[in-house]
Structures are given as structure tokens and as C-alpha cells.
JSON list of C-alpha atoms in Angstrom, two decimals:
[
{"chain": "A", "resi": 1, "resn": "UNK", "atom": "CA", "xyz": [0.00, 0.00, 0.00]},
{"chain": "A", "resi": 2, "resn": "UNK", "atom": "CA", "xyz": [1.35, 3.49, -0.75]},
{"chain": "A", "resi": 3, "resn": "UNK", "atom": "CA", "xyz": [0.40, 6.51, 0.92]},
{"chain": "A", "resi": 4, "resn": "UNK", "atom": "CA", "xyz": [1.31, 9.79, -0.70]},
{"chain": "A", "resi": 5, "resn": "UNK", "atom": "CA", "xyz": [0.95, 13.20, 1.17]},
{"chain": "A", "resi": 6, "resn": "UNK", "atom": "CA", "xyz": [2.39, 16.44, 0.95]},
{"chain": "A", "resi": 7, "resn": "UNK", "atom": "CA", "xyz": [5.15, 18.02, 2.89]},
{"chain": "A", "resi": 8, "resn": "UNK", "atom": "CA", "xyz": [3.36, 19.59, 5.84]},
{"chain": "A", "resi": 9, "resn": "UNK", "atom": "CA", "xyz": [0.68, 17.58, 6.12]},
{"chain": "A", "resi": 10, "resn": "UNK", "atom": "CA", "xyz": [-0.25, 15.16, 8.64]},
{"chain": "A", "resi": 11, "resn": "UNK", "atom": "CA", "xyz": [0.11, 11.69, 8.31]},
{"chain": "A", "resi": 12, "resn": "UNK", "atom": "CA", "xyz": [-2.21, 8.97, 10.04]},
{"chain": "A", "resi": 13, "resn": "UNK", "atom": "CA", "xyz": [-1.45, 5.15, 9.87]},
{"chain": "A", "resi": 14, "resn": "UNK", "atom": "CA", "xyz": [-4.16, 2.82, 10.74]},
{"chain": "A", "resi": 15, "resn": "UNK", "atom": "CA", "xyz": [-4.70, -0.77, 11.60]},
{"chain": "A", "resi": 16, "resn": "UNK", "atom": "CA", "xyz": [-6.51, -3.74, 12.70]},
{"chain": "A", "resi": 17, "resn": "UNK", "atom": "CA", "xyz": [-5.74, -6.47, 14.34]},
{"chain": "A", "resi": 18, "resn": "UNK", "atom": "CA", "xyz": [-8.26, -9.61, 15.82]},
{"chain": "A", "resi": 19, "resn": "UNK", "atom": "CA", "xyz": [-6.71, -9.76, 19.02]},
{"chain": "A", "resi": 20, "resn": "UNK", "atom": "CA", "xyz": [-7.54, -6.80, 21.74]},
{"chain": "A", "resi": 21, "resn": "UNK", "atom": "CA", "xyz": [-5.05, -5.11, 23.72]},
{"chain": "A", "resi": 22, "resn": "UNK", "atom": "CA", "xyz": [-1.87, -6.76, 21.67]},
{"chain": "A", "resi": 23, "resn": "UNK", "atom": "CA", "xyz": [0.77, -4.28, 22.39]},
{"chain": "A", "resi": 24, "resn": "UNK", "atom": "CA", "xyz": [2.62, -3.42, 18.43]},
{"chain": "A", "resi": 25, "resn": "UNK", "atom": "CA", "xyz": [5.71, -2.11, 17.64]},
{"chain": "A", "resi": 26, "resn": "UNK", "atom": "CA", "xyz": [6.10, 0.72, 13.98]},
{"chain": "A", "resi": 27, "resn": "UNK", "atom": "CA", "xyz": [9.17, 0.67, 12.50]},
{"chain": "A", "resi": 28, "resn": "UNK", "atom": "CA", "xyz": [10.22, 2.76, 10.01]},
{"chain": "A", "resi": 29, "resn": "UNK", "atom": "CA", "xyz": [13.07, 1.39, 7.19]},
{"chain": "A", "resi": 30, "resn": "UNK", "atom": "CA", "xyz": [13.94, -1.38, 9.35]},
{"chain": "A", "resi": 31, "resn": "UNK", "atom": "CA", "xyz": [14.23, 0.69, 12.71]},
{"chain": "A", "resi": 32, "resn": "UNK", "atom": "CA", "xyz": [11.93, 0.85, 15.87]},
{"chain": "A", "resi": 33, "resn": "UNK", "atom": "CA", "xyz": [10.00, 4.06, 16.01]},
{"chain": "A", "resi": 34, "resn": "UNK", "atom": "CA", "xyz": [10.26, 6.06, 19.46]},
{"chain": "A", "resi": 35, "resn": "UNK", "atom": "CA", "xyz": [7.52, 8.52, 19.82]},
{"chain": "A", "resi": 36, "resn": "UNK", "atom": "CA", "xyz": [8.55, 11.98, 20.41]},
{"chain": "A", "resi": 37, "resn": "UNK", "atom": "CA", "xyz": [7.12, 15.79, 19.56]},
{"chain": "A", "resi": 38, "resn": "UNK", "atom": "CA", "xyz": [6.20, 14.74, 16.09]},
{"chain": "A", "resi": 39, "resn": "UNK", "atom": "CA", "xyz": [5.29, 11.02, 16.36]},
{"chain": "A", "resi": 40, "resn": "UNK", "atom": "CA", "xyz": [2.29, 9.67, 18.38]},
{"chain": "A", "resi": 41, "resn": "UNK", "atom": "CA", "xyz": [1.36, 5.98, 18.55]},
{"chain": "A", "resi": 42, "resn": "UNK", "atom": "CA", "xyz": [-2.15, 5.05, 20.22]},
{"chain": "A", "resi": 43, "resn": "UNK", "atom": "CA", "xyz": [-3.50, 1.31, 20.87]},
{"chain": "A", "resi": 44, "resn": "UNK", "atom": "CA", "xyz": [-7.34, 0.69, 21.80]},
{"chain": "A", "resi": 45, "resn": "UNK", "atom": "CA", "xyz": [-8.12, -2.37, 21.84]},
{"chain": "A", "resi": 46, "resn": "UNK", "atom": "CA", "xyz": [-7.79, -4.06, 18.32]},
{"chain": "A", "resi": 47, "resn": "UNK", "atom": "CA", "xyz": [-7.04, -0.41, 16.99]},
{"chain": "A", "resi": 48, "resn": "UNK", "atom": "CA", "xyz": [-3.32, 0.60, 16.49]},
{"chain": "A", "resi": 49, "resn": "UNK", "atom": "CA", "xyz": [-2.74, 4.36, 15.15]},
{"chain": "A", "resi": 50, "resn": "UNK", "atom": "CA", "xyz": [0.90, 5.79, 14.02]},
{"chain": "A", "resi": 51, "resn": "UNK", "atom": "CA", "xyz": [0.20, 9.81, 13.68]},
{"chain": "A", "resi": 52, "resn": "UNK", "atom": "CA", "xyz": [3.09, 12.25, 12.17]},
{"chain": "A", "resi": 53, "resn": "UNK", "atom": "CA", "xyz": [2.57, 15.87, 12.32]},
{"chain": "A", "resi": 54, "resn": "UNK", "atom": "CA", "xyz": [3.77, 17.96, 9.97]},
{"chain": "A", "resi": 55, "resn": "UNK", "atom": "CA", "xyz": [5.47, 15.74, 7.29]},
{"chain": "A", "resi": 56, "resn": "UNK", "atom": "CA", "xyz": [8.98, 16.32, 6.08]},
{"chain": "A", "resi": 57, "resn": "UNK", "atom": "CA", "xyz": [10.60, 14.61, 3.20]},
{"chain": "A", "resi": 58, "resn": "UNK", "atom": "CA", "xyz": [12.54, 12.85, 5.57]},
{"chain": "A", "resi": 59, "resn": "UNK", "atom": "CA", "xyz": [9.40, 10.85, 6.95]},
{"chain": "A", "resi": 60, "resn": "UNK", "atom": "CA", "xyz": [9.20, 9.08, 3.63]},
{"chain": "A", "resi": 61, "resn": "UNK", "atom": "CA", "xyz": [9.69, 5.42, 3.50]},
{"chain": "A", "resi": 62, "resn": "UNK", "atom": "CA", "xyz": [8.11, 1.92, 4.53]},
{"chain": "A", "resi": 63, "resn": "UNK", "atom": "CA", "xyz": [6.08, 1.99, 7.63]},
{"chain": "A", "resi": 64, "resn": "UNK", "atom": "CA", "xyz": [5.25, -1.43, 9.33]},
{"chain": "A", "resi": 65, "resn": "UNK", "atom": "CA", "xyz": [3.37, -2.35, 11.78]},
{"chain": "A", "resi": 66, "resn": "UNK", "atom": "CA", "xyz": [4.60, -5.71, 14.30]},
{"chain": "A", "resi": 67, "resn": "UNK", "atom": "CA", "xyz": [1.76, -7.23, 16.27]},
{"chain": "A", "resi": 68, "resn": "UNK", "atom": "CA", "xyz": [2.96, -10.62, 17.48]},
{"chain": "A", "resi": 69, "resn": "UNK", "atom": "CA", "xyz": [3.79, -12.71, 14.64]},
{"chain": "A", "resi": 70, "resn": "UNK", "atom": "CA", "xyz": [2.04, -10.33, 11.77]},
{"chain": "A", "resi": 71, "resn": "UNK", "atom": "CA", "xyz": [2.66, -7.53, 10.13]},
{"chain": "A", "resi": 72, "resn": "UNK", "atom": "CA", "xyz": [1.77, -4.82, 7.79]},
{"chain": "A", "resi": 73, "resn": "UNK", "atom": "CA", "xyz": [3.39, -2.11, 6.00]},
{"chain": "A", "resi": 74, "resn": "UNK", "atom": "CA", "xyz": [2.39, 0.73, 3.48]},
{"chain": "A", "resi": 75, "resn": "UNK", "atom": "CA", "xyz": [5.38, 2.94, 1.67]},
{"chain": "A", "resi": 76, "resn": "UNK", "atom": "CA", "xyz": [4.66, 7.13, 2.49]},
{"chain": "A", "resi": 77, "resn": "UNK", "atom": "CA", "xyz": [5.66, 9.23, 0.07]},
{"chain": "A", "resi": 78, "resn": "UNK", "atom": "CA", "xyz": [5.98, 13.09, 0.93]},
{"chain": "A", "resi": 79, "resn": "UNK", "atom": "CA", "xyz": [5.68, 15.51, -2.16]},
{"chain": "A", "resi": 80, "resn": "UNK", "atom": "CA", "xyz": [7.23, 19.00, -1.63]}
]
């Protein structure tokens, strides 16, 4: 799946999983994700959200989500 935005914008990831309460770990290009001023990641119950404010170009690239043994991933792609 690939997600394009533009530079400034906001970007939202999304997904569901069948299991409750699983706790998930994003990871961006191979590496862990920390949340910080920028980056906010929310679980409710089988509901996992990755939020970016403001996108730079520098947020582009493939975005997966690690819920036990699955996993899903979209590409973002920030136009300037």
C-alpha cells in the first residue's frame, strides 16, 4: 500500500488487528520508532494508530506495523 501526502501535512497510519489489547511495535526502514514531539502511537483495543505531524521529506519510506507474529506495512511518500 502506498500513501502519498504532501510536505506539511499530517500523516495517520491505521490498523486492525483480531486480538484486543496486543501491544505493536512501527518501524520505520527497518528501525523501531520512538515517539517523540512529532510522532504519536495510540493502541485501543484491536485499533493501532501511528500519527506524524507535519510531514517532512525525511518521513518518507516503509512503515510497518509488528503485532505478534504479523505484520503490515504501506510505503509514504511526501511531495514537496
Amino acid at each position: 500500500l502506498d500513501v502519498l501526502t504532501k510536505e506539511n501535512k499530517n500523516i495517520i497510519l491505521t490498523a486492525v488487528v483480531s486480538i484486543p489489547d496486543r501491544p505493536g511495535v512501527w518501524i520505520k526502514d527497518g528501525e523501531q520508532i520512538v515517539a517523540g514531539k512529532r510522532i504519536e502511537m495510540e493502541t485501543e483495543s484491536t485499533i493501532h494508530k501511528l500519527t506524524i505531524a507535519s510531514a517532512h521529506p525525511s518521513d518518507q519510506g516503509e512503515y510497518t506495523l509488528l503485532v505478534d507474529h504479523l505484520h503490515t506495512s504501506a510505503k509514504i511518500i511526501v511531495q514537496g
